[in-house]
mmCIF file of C-alpha atoms in Angstrom:
data_model
loop_
_atom_site.group_PDB
_atom_site.id
_atom_site.type_symbol
_atom_site.label_atom_id
_atom_site.label_comp_id
_atom_site.label_asym_id
_atom_site.label_seq_id
_atom_site.Cartn_x
_atom_site.Cartn_y
_atom_site.Cartn_z
ATOM 1 C CA MET A 1 -15.673 8.000 -6.555
ATOM 2 C CA VAL A 2 -17.578 11.162 -7.491
ATOM 3 C CA ALA A 3 -16.185 13.915 -9.712
ATOM 4 C CA THR A 4 -17.237 16.757 -11.956
ATOM 5 C CA LEU A 5 -16.145 17.520 -15.510
ATOM 6 C CA ASN A 6 -17.028 21.191 -15.002
ATOM 7 C CA LYS A 7 -13.690 22.147 -13.372
ATOM 8 C CA ILE A 8 -15.578 23.689 -10.445
ATOM 9 C CA ALA A 9 -15.076 22.722 -6.810
ATOM 10 C CA SER A 10 -18.314 22.599 -4.820
ATOM 11 C CA HIS A 11 -19.701 21.403 -1.529
ATOM 12 C CA GLU A 12 -22.268 19.460 -3.535
ATOM 13 C CA ILE A 13 -19.564 17.040 -4.699
ATOM 14 C CA VAL A 14 -18.501 16.484 -1.080
ATOM 15 C CA GLN A 15 -22.114 15.822 -0.088
ATOM 16 C CA LYS A 16 -22.649 13.455 -3.003
ATOM 17 C CA GLY A 17 -19.541 11.575 -1.924
ATOM 18 C CA LEU A 18 -20.897 11.262 1.616
ATOM 19 C CA THR A 19 -24.292 10.149 0.289
ATOM 20 C CA ALA A 20 -22.637 7.489 -1.859
ATOM 21 C CA LEU A 21 -20.656 6.377 1.185
ATOM 22 C CA ARG A 22 -23.786 6.000 3.317
ATOM 23 C CA ASN A 23 -25.364 3.948 0.530
ATOM 24 C CA LEU A 24 -22.335 1.641 0.654
ATOM 25 C CA GLU A 25 -22.923 0.745 4.302
ATOM 26 C CA HIS A 26 -23.507 -2.904 3.357
ATOM 27 C CA ARG A 27 -19.982 -3.006 1.888
ATOM 28 C CA GLY A 28 -18.484 -2.287 5.284
ATOM 29 C CA ALA A 29 -18.785 -4.086 8.581
ATOM 30 C CA SER A 30 -18.892 -3.725 12.331
ATOM 31 C CA GLY A 31 -18.406 -6.079 15.224
ATOM 32 C CA ALA A 32 -20.865 -6.924 17.976
ATOM 33 C CA GLU A 33 -21.133 -3.170 18.540
ATOM 34 C CA VAL A 34 -22.960 -1.756 15.563
ATOM 35 C CA ASN A 35 -21.530 1.687 16.339
ATOM 36 C CA SER A 36 -17.875 0.587 16.104
ATOM 37 C CA GLY A 37 -17.214 0.293 12.395
ATOM 38 C CA ASP A 38 -14.405 -1.374 10.473
ATOM 39 C CA GLY A 39 -13.686 1.955 8.819
ATOM 40 C CA ALA A 40 -15.013 4.736 6.617
ATOM 41 C CA GLY A 41 -13.433 7.757 5.011
ATOM 42 C CA ILE A 42 -13.318 10.379 2.294
ATOM 43 C CA LEU A 43 -10.505 11.956 0.272
ATOM 44 C CA ILE A 44 -11.086 15.416 -1.220
ATOM 45 C CA ARG A 45 -9.047 18.237 -2.683
ATOM 46 C CA VAL A 46 -7.629 20.612 -0.054
ATOM 47 C CA PRO A 47 -10.356 23.241 0.627
ATOM 48 C CA ASP A 48 -7.928 26.158 0.709
ATOM 49 C CA ALA A 49 -10.386 29.008 1.317
ATOM 50 C CA PHE A 50 -12.000 27.157 4.227
ATOM 51 C CA TYR A 51 -8.710 26.504 6.011
ATOM 52 C CA ARG A 52 -7.694 30.147 5.623
ATOM 53 C CA GLU A 53 -10.815 31.129 7.535
ATOM 54 C CA VAL A 54 -10.432 28.658 10.407
ATOM 55 C CA VAL A 55 -6.725 28.990 11.272
ATOM 56 C CA ASP A 56 -5.140 31.943 13.064
ATOM 57 C CA PHE A 57 -1.823 31.866 11.181
ATOM 58 C CA ASN A 58 -0.844 32.792 7.654
ATOM 59 C CA LEU A 59 -0.944 30.289 4.803
ATOM 60 C CA GLY A 60 0.896 30.810 1.548
ATOM 61 C CA ALA A 61 -0.629 30.551 -1.893
ATOM 62 C CA PRO A 62 -2.386 27.297 -2.834
ATOM 63 C CA GLY A 63 0.259 24.712 -3.655
ATOM 64 C CA SER A 64 2.848 26.354 -1.393
ATOM 65 C CA TYR A 65 1.770 24.609 1.804
ATOM 66 C CA ALA A 66 0.936 21.021 2.700
ATOM 67 C CA THR A 67 -1.596 19.960 5.283
ATOM 68 C CA GLY A 68 -2.865 16.782 6.829
ATOM 69 C CA ILE A 69 -4.702 15.363 9.798
ATOM 70 C CA VAL A 70 -2.486 13.669 12.377
ATOM 71 C CA PHE A 71 -3.491 10.740 14.603
ATOM 72 C CA LEU A 72 -1.696 11.298 17.926
ATOM 73 C CA PRO A 73 -1.538 9.155 21.068
ATOM 74 C CA LYS A 74 -3.210 10.566 24.137
ATOM 75 C CA ASP A 75 -1.107 13.168 25.978
ATOM 76 C CA PHE A 76 1.402 13.375 23.109
ATOM 77 C CA ALA A 77 4.280 15.632 24.167
ATOM 78 C CA GLN A 78 6.819 15.375 21.349
ATOM 79 C CA HIS A 79 5.793 18.234 19.086
ATOM 80 C CA GLN A 80 9.301 19.641 19.424
ATOM 81 C CA ARG A 81 10.767 16.515 17.847
ATOM 82 C CA ILE A 82 8.369 16.964 14.919
ATOM 83 C CA ASN A 83 9.655 20.530 14.566
ATOM 84 C CA VAL A 84 13.246 19.282 14.491
ATOM 85 C CA ILE A 85 12.527 16.704 11.783
ATOM 86 C CA ALA A 86 10.713 19.345 9.744
ATOM 87 C CA GLU A 87 13.736 21.634 10.028
ATOM 88 C CA GLU A 88 16.064 18.819 8.946
ATOM 89 C CA GLU A 89 13.868 18.160 5.906
ATOM 90 C CA GLY A 90 13.879 21.789 4.779
ATOM 91 C CA LEU A 91 10.358 22.506 6.015
ATOM 92 C CA GLN A 92 8.828 24.990 8.421
ATOM 93 C CA ILE A 93 5.767 24.391 10.567
ATOM 94 C CA LEU A 94 3.198 27.076 9.833
ATOM 95 C CA GLY A 95 0.905 25.990 12.627
ATOM 96 C CA TRP A 96 -1.296 23.363 14.216
ATOM 97 C CA ARG A 97 -5.080 23.265 14.256
ATOM 98 C CA LYS A 98 -7.038 21.365 16.882
ATOM 99 C CA LEU A 99 -9.328 19.367 14.621
ATOM 100 C CA PRO A 100 -13.011 19.526 15.619
ATOM 101 C CA THR A 101 -14.502 16.078 16.222
ATOM 102 C CA ASN A 102 -17.730 14.705 17.670
ATOM 103 C CA SER A 103 -17.430 11.219 19.159
ATOM 104 C CA LYS A 104 -20.921 10.960 20.699
ATOM 105 C CA SER A 105 -22.113 8.274 18.278
ATOM 106 C CA LEU A 106 -19.046 6.014 18.580
ATOM 107 C CA GLY A 107 -19.107 2.630 20.282
ATOM 108 C CA LYS A 108 -16.911 1.598 23.196
ATOM 109 C CA THR A 109 -14.437 -0.309 21.027
ATOM 110 C CA ALA A 110 -13.816 2.578 18.636
ATOM 111 C CA LEU A 111 -13.568 5.004 21.566
ATOM 112 C CA SER A 112 -11.127 2.799 23.463
ATOM 113 C CA VAL A 113 -8.518 3.060 20.696
ATOM 114 C CA MET A 114 -9.413 6.512 19.353
ATOM 115 C CA PRO A 115 -6.392 8.801 18.953
ATOM 116 C CA ASP A 116 -6.252 12.553 19.430
ATOM 117 C CA PHE A 117 -6.584 14.616 16.258
ATOM 118 C CA GLU A 118 -4.674 17.659 15.115
ATOM 119 C CA GLN A 119 -4.127 19.191 11.702
ATOM 120 C CA LEU A 120 -0.633 20.195 10.626
ATOM 121 C CA PHE A 121 0.265 22.908 8.123
ATOM 122 C CA LEU A 122 3.797 23.277 6.763
ATOM 123 C CA SER A 123 5.721 24.789 3.862
ATOM 124 C CA ALA A 124 9.177 24.476 2.317
ATOM 125 C CA LYS A 125 11.929 26.859 3.391
ATOM 126 C CA ASP A 126 13.120 27.070 -0.229
ATOM 127 C CA ASN A 127 9.564 27.891 -1.375
ATOM 128 C CA SER A 128 9.134 24.566 -3.183
ATOM 129 C CA LEU A 129 5.686 24.215 -4.726
ATOM 130 C CA ASN A 130 3.341 21.431 -5.774
ATOM 131 C CA LEU A 131 5.180 18.137 -6.482
ATOM 132 C CA ALA A 132 8.503 19.389 -5.115
ATOM 133 C CA LEU A 133 6.711 20.196 -1.864
ATOM 134 C CA GLU A 134 4.912 16.835 -1.981
ATOM 135 C CA ARG A 135 8.303 15.090 -2.036
ATOM 136 C CA ARG A 136 9.627 17.055 0.935
ATOM 137 C CA ALA A 137 6.420 16.391 2.870
ATOM 138 C CA TYR A 138 6.733 12.687 2.005
ATOM 139 C CA CYS A 139 10.256 12.497 3.429
ATOM 140 C CA PHE A 140 9.172 14.346 6.561
ATOM 141 C CA ARG A 141 6.133 12.123 7.067
ATOM 142 C CA LYS A 142 8.055 8.870 6.605
ATOM 143 C CA ARG A 143 10.697 9.918 9.124
ATOM 144 C CA VAL A 144 8.147 11.069 11.687
ATOM 145 C CA GLU A 145 6.081 7.891 11.366
ATOM 146 C CA HIS A 146 9.193 5.710 11.664
ATOM 147 C CA GLU A 147 10.376 7.499 14.797
ATOM 148 C CA LEU A 148 7.207 8.522 16.653
ATOM 149 C CA PRO A 149 3.939 6.687 17.465
ATOM 150 C CA ILE A 150 1.804 8.868 15.204
ATOM 151 C CA TYR A 151 0.069 8.432 11.852
ATOM 152 C CA PHE A 152 -0.754 10.801 8.990
ATOM 153 C CA PRO A 153 -3.780 9.733 6.915
ATOM 154 C CA SER A 154 -2.382 12.199 4.375
ATOM 155 C CA LEU A 155 0.038 15.121 4.140
ATOM 156 C CA SER A 156 -0.268 16.965 0.863
ATOM 157 C CA SER A 157 -0.657 20.316 -0.853
ATOM 158 C CA ARG A 158 -3.390 18.844 -3.057
ATOM 159 C CA THR A 159 -5.554 16.375 -1.137
ATOM 160 C CA ILE A 160 -6.685 15.613 2.386
ATOM 161 C CA VAL A 161 -8.159 12.468 3.938
ATOM 162 C CA TYR A 162 -10.777 12.340 6.700
ATOM 163 C CA LYS A 163 -11.157 8.769 7.931
ATOM 164 C CA GLY A 164 -11.362 6.568 10.973
ATOM 165 C CA MET A 165 -12.705 3.479 12.676
ATOM 166 C CA LEU A 166 -16.222 4.602 11.859
ATOM 167 C CA THR A 167 -19.387 3.463 10.157
ATOM 168 C CA THR A 168 -20.463 5.177 6.955
ATOM 169 C CA GLY A 169 -23.147 7.149 8.778
ATOM 170 C CA GLN A 170 -20.762 8.386 11.466
ATOM 171 C CA LEU A 171 -18.121 10.002 9.247
ATOM 172 C CA ALA A 172 -19.780 13.363 8.583
ATOM 173 C CA ASP A 173 -20.937 13.705 12.202
ATOM 174 C CA PHE A 174 -17.513 12.803 13.572
ATOM 175 C CA PHE A 175 -15.689 15.353 11.400
ATOM 176 C CA PRO A 176 -17.820 18.553 11.415
ATOM 177 C CA ASP A 177 -15.564 20.031 8.708
ATOM 178 C CA LEU A 178 -17.297 17.800 6.175
ATOM 179 C CA SER A 179 -20.692 19.405 6.802
ATOM 180 C CA ASP A 180 -19.391 22.953 6.424
ATOM 181 C CA THR A 181 -20.542 24.435 3.108
ATOM 182 C CA ARG A 182 -17.156 26.157 2.744
ATOM 183 C CA VAL A 183 -15.509 22.735 2.286
ATOM 184 C CA VAL A 184 -15.520 22.353 -1.496
ATOM 185 C CA SER A 185 -13.900 19.924 -3.911
ATOM 186 C CA PRO A 186 -14.219 18.885 -7.571
ATOM 187 C CA MET A 187 -13.917 15.226 -6.593
ATOM 188 C CA ALA A 188 -14.429 12.837 -3.684
ATOM 189 C CA LEU A 189 -13.082 9.346 -3.118
ATOM 190 C CA VAL A 190 -14.994 7.371 -0.460
ATOM 191 C CA HIS A 191 -14.721 3.898 1.029
ATOM 192 C CA SER A 192 -16.566 1.631 3.449
ATOM 193 C CA ARG A 193 -14.238 -1.009 4.896
ATOM 194 C CA PHE A 194 -14.857 -4.694 5.551
ATOM 195 C CA SER A 195 -11.783 -5.781 7.495
ATOM 196 C CA THR A 196 -10.650 -9.191 6.215
ATOM 197 C CA ASN A 197 -6.929 -9.879 6.640
ATOM 198 C CA THR A 198 -6.287 -7.351 9.440
ATOM 199 C CA PHE A 199 -8.223 -6.187 12.495
ATOM 200 C CA PRO A 200 -10.077 -2.852 12.337
ATOM 201 C CA SER A 201 -8.055 0.180 13.395
ATOM 202 C CA TRP A 202 -8.115 3.933 12.884
ATOM 203 C CA PRO A 203 -5.099 4.050 10.516
ATOM 204 C CA LEU A 204 -6.230 1.108 8.369
ATOM 205 C CA ALA A 205 -9.493 2.719 7.287
ATOM 206 C CA HIS A 206 -9.613 3.834 3.647
ATOM 207 C CA PRO A 207 -8.959 5.946 1.639
ATOM 208 C CA TYR A 208 -5.200 5.970 1.923
ATOM 209 C CA ARG A 209 -3.086 8.800 0.552
ATOM 210 C CA TYR A 210 -3.689 7.885 -3.076
ATOM 211 C CA ILE A 211 -6.052 4.900 -3.229
ATOM 212 C CA ALA A 212 -9.184 3.219 -1.973
ATOM 213 C CA HIS A 213 -9.405 -0.480 -2.690
ATOM 214 C CA ASN A 214 -12.121 -3.108 -2.994
ATOM 215 C CA GLY A 215 -10.612 -6.592 -2.953
ATOM 216 C CA GLU A 216 -7.518 -8.457 -1.874
ATOM 217 C CA ILE A 217 -3.924 -8.442 -3.072
ATOM 218 C CA ASN A 218 -3.202 -12.156 -2.853
ATOM 219 C CA THR A 219 0.469 -11.732 -3.789
ATOM 220 C CA VAL A 220 1.123 -9.103 -1.109
ATOM 221 C CA LYS A 221 3.643 -11.134 0.901
ATOM 222 C CA GLY A 222 5.829 -11.627 -2.147
ATOM 223 C CA ASN A 223 5.367 -8.006 -3.213
ATOM 224 C CA ARG A 224 6.467 -6.774 0.209
ATOM 225 C CA ASN A 225 9.465 -9.097 0.271
ATOM 226 C CA TRP A 226 10.611 -7.961 -3.179
ATOM 227 C CA MET A 227 10.256 -4.304 -2.195
ATOM 228 C CA ALA A 228 12.377 -4.916 0.897
ATOM 229 C CA ALA A 229 14.970 -6.818 -1.144
ATOM 230 C CA ARG A 230 15.242 -4.005 -3.695
ATOM 231 C CA GLU A 231 15.542 -1.143 -1.225
ATOM 232 C CA THR A 232 19.346 -1.066 -1.506
ATOM 233 C CA LEU A 233 18.956 -0.489 -5.272
ATOM 234 C CA LEU A 234 16.555 2.441 -4.977
ATOM 235 C CA VAL A 235 17.828 5.766 -6.300
ATOM 236 C CA SER A 236 15.902 8.934 -7.119
ATOM 237 C CA LYS A 237 17.118 12.319 -8.297
ATOM 238 C CA LEU A 238 13.741 13.824 -7.432
ATOM 239 C CA ILE A 239 13.320 12.687 -3.822
ATOM 240 C CA PRO A 240 15.699 14.886 -1.815
ATOM 241 C CA GLY A 241 18.428 13.512 0.445
ATOM 242 C CA ASP A 242 19.543 9.964 1.166
ATOM 243 C CA ILE A 243 16.581 7.752 0.353
ATOM 244 C CA ALA A 244 17.760 5.142 2.875
ATOM 245 C CA ARG A 245 16.457 7.322 5.725
ATOM 246 C CA LEU A 246 12.942 6.545 4.475
ATOM 247 C CA PHE A 247 13.277 2.760 4.732
ATOM 248 C CA PRO A 248 11.286 0.639 5.115
ATOM 249 C CA ILE A 249 9.146 1.985 2.294
ATOM 250 C CA VAL A 250 6.468 -0.600 3.101
ATOM 251 C CA ASP A 251 5.231 -0.933 6.676
ATOM 252 C CA PRO A 252 5.272 -4.688 7.441
ATOM 253 C CA ASP A 253 2.350 -4.233 9.854
ATOM 254 C CA GLY A 254 0.070 -2.558 7.315
ATOM 255 C CA SER A 255 -2.750 -4.085 5.311
ATOM 256 C CA ASP A 256 -2.422 -5.159 1.687
ATOM 257 C CA SER A 257 -4.081 -1.898 0.635
ATOM 258 C CA ALA A 258 -1.699 0.150 2.782
ATOM 259 C CA SER A 259 1.290 -1.581 1.185
ATOM 260 C CA LEU A 260 -0.053 -0.992 -2.317
ATOM 261 C CA ASP A 261 -0.559 2.686 -1.508
ATOM 262 C CA GLU A 262 2.967 3.059 -0.119
ATOM 263 C CA VAL A 263 4.576 1.635 -3.257
ATOM 264 C CA LEU A 264 2.300 3.623 -5.561
ATOM 265 C CA GLU A 265 3.254 6.771 -3.664
ATOM 266 C CA LEU A 266 6.973 6.077 -4.124
ATOM 267 C CA LEU A 267 6.596 5.408 -7.858
ATOM 268 C CA TYR A 268 4.526 8.559 -8.326
ATOM 269 C CA LEU A 269 6.809 10.861 -6.361
ATOM 270 C CA SER A 270 9.870 9.491 -8.153
ATOM 271 C CA GLY A 271 8.601 10.887 -11.434
ATOM 272 C CA ARG A 272 5.921 8.680 -12.969
ATOM 273 C CA SER A 273 2.356 9.721 -13.609
ATOM 274 C CA LEU A 274 -0.297 8.072 -11.465
ATOM 275 C CA PRO A 275 -1.676 5.962 -14.372
ATOM 276 C CA HIS A 276 1.884 4.903 -15.238
ATOM 277 C CA ALA A 277 2.559 3.765 -11.680
ATOM 278 C CA MET A 278 -0.794 1.957 -11.474
ATOM 279 C CA LEU A 279 -0.104 0.003 -14.676
ATOM 280 C CA MET A 280 3.315 -1.013 -13.382
ATOM 281 C CA MET A 281 1.644 -2.547 -10.352
ATOM 282 C CA ILE A 282 -1.634 -3.798 -11.843
ATOM 283 C CA PRO A 283 -0.994 -4.535 -15.540
ATOM 284 C CA GLU A 284 -3.558 -5.917 -17.924
ATOM 285 C CA ALA A 285 -3.188 -9.517 -19.155
ATOM 286 C CA TRP A 286 -0.727 -8.659 -21.921
ATOM 287 C CA GLU A 287 1.428 -11.768 -22.394
ATOM 288 C CA ASN A 288 -1.014 -13.661 -24.634
ATOM 289 C CA HIS A 289 -3.044 -10.668 -25.801
ATOM 290 C CA ALA A 290 -2.647 -10.893 -29.573
ATOM 291 C CA SER A 291 -4.394 -7.630 -30.440
ATOM 292 C CA ILE A 292 -2.438 -5.105 -28.355
ATOM 293 C CA SER A 293 0.157 -2.984 -30.113
ATOM 294 C CA GLU A 294 3.828 -3.910 -30.062
ATOM 295 C CA LYS A 295 4.620 -0.659 -28.257
ATOM 296 C CA ARG A 296 2.179 -1.503 -25.484
ATOM 297 C CA ARG A 297 3.572 -5.025 -25.192
ATOM 298 C CA ASP A 298 7.086 -3.580 -24.906
ATOM 299 C CA PHE A 299 5.858 -1.209 -22.173
ATOM 300 C CA TYR A 300 4.500 -4.069 -20.068
ATOM 301 C CA GLN A 301 7.465 -6.371 -20.683
ATOM 302 C CA PHE A 302 9.936 -3.664 -19.702
ATOM 303 C CA HIS A 303 8.125 -2.914 -16.455
ATOM 304 C CA ALA A 304 7.720 -6.628 -15.693
ATOM 305 C CA SER A 305 11.500 -6.689 -15.261
ATOM 306 C CA LEU A 306 11.228 -3.959 -12.617
ATOM 307 C CA MET A 307 8.227 -5.088 -10.563
ATOM 308 C CA GLU A 308 6.030 -8.131 -10.142
ATOM 309 C CA PRO A 309 2.257 -7.619 -10.489
ATOM 310 C CA TRP A 310 0.248 -6.897 -7.370
ATOM 311 C CA ASP A 311 -2.280 -9.570 -8.197
ATOM 312 C CA GLY A 312 -5.658 -10.551 -6.839
ATOM 313 C CA PRO A 313 -9.331 -9.676 -7.146
ATOM 314 C CA ALA A 314 -9.137 -5.898 -6.906
ATOM 315 C CA CYS A 315 -10.757 -2.704 -8.065
ATOM 316 C CA VAL A 316 -8.440 0.135 -7.081
ATOM 317 C CA THR A 317 -9.607 3.735 -7.241
ATOM 318 C CA PHE A 318 -6.883 6.371 -7.164
ATOM 319 C CA THR A 319 -6.289 10.117 -7.273
ATOM 320 C CA ASP A 320 -3.609 12.764 -6.893
ATOM 321 C CA GLY A 321 -6.138 15.590 -6.738
ATOM 322 C CA LYS A 322 -5.690 16.410 -10.424
ATOM 323 C CA GLN A 323 -6.794 13.104 -11.909
ATOM 324 C CA ILE A 324 -9.103 10.492 -10.421
ATOM 325 C CA GLY A 325 -9.740 7.028 -11.755
ATOM 326 C CA ALA A 326 -9.941 3.297 -11.255
ATOM 327 C CA VAL A 327 -8.299 0.151 -12.556
ATOM 328 C CA LEU A 328 -9.736 -3.359 -12.447
ATOM 329 C CA ASP A 329 -7.609 -6.464 -11.983
ATOM 330 C CA ARG A 330 -6.838 -8.463 -15.116
ATOM 331 C CA ASN A 331 -9.196 -11.262 -14.084
ATOM 332 C CA GLY A 332 -12.103 -8.869 -13.564
ATOM 333 C CA LEU A 333 -13.025 -10.357 -10.212
ATOM 334 C CA ARG A 334 -14.450 -7.207 -8.611
ATOM 335 C CA PRO A 335 -17.506 -5.194 -9.719
ATOM 336 C CA SER A 336 -17.060 -1.636 -10.932
ATOM 337 C CA ARG A 337 -19.713 0.448 -12.704
ATOM 338 C CA TYR A 338 -19.726 4.054 -13.849
ATOM 339 C CA TRP A 339 -22.178 6.750 -14.957
ATOM 340 C CA VAL A 340 -21.716 10.124 -16.661
ATOM 341 C CA THR A 341 -24.523 12.683 -16.631
ATOM 342 C CA SER A 342 -25.459 15.497 -18.991
ATOM 343 C CA ASP A 343 -24.346 18.102 -16.434
ATOM 344 C CA GLY A 344 -20.849 16.644 -16.049
ATOM 345 C CA LEU A 345 -21.218 14.431 -12.982
ATOM 346 C CA VAL A 346 -19.088 11.266 -13.041
ATOM 347 C CA VAL A 347 -19.734 8.424 -10.591
ATOM 348 C CA LEU A 348 -17.886 5.118 -10.316
ATOM 349 C CA ALA A 349 -18.736 2.564 -7.640
ATOM 350 C CA SER A 350 -18.872 -1.117 -6.848
ATOM 351 C CA GLU A 351 -22.567 -1.208 -7.769
ATOM 352 C CA VAL A 352 -25.500 0.784 -9.081
ATOM 353 C CA GLY A 353 -27.645 2.858 -6.761
ATOM 354 C CA VAL A 354 -25.022 4.731 -4.742
ATOM 355 C CA LEU A 355 -26.622 7.974 -5.954
ATOM 356 C CA ASP A 356 -30.172 8.590 -7.098
ATOM 357 C CA ILE A 357 -29.708 9.824 -10.687
ATOM 358 C CA ALA A 358 -32.609 10.280 -13.077
ATOM 359 C CA GLN A 359 -32.233 8.091 -16.151
ATOM 360 C CA GLU A 360 -32.765 10.993 -18.540
ATOM 361 C CA ARG A 361 -29.638 12.690 -17.139
ATOM 362 C CA ILE A 362 -27.364 9.733 -17.900
ATOM 363 C CA VAL A 363 -25.448 10.125 -21.172
ATOM 364 C CA ARG A 364 -23.018 7.266 -20.640
ATOM 365 C CA LYS A 365 -22.791 4.245 -18.400
ATOM 366 C CA GLY A 366 -20.865 1.013 -18.356
ATOM 367 C CA ARG A 367 -18.860 -1.573 -16.487
ATOM 368 C CA LEU A 368 -15.110 -1.377 -16.070
ATOM 369 C CA GLN A 369 -13.642 -4.326 -17.969
ATOM 370 C CA PRO A 370 -10.816 -6.620 -16.739
ATOM 371 C CA GLY A 371 -7.440 -4.899 -16.961
ATOM 372 C CA ARG A 372 -9.007 -1.616 -18.065
ATOM 373 C CA MET A 373 -8.560 1.848 -16.602
ATOM 374 C CA PHE A 374 -11.155 4.603 -16.183
ATOM 375 C CA LEU A 375 -9.642 8.064 -15.761
ATOM 376 C CA VAL A 376 -11.041 11.566 -15.256
ATOM 377 C CA ASP A 377 -8.746 14.553 -15.720
ATOM 378 C CA ILE A 378 -10.310 17.094 -13.378
ATOM 379 C CA ASP A 379 -8.245 20.049 -14.589
ATOM 380 C CA GLU A 380 -8.963 19.302 -18.264
ATOM 381 C CA GLY A 381 -12.596 18.413 -17.563
ATOM 382 C CA ARG A 382 -12.635 15.216 -19.606
ATOM 383 C CA ILE A 383 -12.583 11.433 -19.433
ATOM 384 C CA ILE A 384 -9.386 9.900 -20.824
ATOM 385 C CA GLU A 385 -10.128 6.572 -22.475
ATOM 386 C CA ASP A 386 -8.208 3.388 -21.682
ATOM 387 C CA ASP A 387 -6.566 3.103 -25.109
ATOM 388 C CA GLU A 388 -5.437 6.732 -25.054
ATOM 389 C CA ILE A 389 -3.859 6.297 -21.615
ATOM 390 C CA LYS A 390 -1.960 3.160 -22.544
ATOM 391 C CA GLU A 391 -0.862 4.182 -26.038
ATOM 392 C CA GLU A 392 0.446 7.501 -24.709
ATOM 393 C CA LEU A 393 2.392 5.762 -21.948
ATOM 394 C CA ALA A 394 3.736 3.142 -24.352
ATOM 395 C CA SER A 395 4.954 5.905 -26.674
ATOM 396 C CA GLY A 396 6.613 7.848 -23.863
ATOM 397 C CA ALA A 397 9.963 6.046 -24.050
ATOM 398 C CA PRO A 398 11.772 3.605 -26.400
ATOM 399 C CA TYR A 399 10.860 0.552 -24.337
ATOM 400 C CA GLY A 400 11.403 -1.828 -27.265
ATOM 401 C CA ASP A 401 14.937 -0.534 -27.823
ATOM 402 C CA TRP A 402 15.709 -0.852 -24.129
ATOM 403 C CA LEU A 403 14.466 -4.435 -24.102
ATOM 404 C CA HIS A 404 16.471 -5.319 -27.210
ATOM 405 C CA ALA A 405 19.626 -3.798 -25.737
ATOM 406 C CA GLY A 406 19.320 -4.992 -22.159
ATOM 407 C CA LEU A 407 17.073 -8.047 -21.798
ATOM 408 C CA ILE A 408 18.848 -11.404 -21.652
ATOM 409 C CA LYS A 409 16.659 -14.509 -21.675
ATOM 410 C CA LEU A 410 17.824 -17.627 -19.825
ATOM 411 C CA GLU A 411 17.290 -19.839 -22.879
ATOM 412 C CA ASP A 412 19.789 -17.650 -24.749
#
């Protein structure tokens, strides 16, 4: 991940993200064809001014419309059904953009399964903004993906994902948008995929809608089964309509990372902050940790009754476009290093050397520790330390009182 503490979106951050991605080529893989990659991608903040210049229809104010790239089968002819679902979900289609792509460098395997690409823009009929719009777009996207053979890498008013079955060096060439100097962002999340427990495919490249992930979730089968078992208990006052129309929340054919992203998305859109949702899913080793505060212990114990840990060797980077960060599994089995420079550049990656930074510019560097979180608040322009994150969350509700009143132990 690459971000700035200066609160300024720039094309330089996008380019630094792409440079870091190219320097992570060894982290990814390809088959016998070196030009058919396992996957590469980038997540950035929506470049509003750029999209206004390249579409021929009106967009509302930033935050009032959502956009995302759509992977479509060849000769797709069901746009009208998409319009109907949008109408049913209280949304209106503002327009479609034929996404520019350049497939000249792709290998035969990647080309043989390559979808068509369009970009969708929509807004809420009731003028919902920001998170309220995110929730409507989420419901729309889930219904469309359940019913039609299409895939949205993202659909958001805040962020957009460009990804595919590509190598790290192909990404910027394949999506010409990324080389346009009008495409600016204060942060970039990039990933080079090494496909382990699933075959390479266009949808399974990272980043997902909220995360990029280095590692494996070894408990994923149990996590998926528990999510399916609990679906009948799910209720949300924030997600509009009958939530059952969105089931299954977790796609059984997705990768472990895709499943983690789907659950994180649900927790976030149902009212939790992104760090809160991450710590529900990937908690630190708290049970025998004698030095953590009682409030923090109560926080973890309360959430342990709601969700089992998504466990395994994993460094998960995450963002909602306002904050960007990373959390390391409680066993610390994946590398994660970070640097902060004197001019406000923040870089976190699986290893040193992803960007060429002069030593005299570095004011802080370190390694993410097991169970720890590293978080940058882009809008506030600061790094939020692990203890501050966790103590604030632990103080956010009377978790100890809830445990005392509602937890019954079998030995009792």
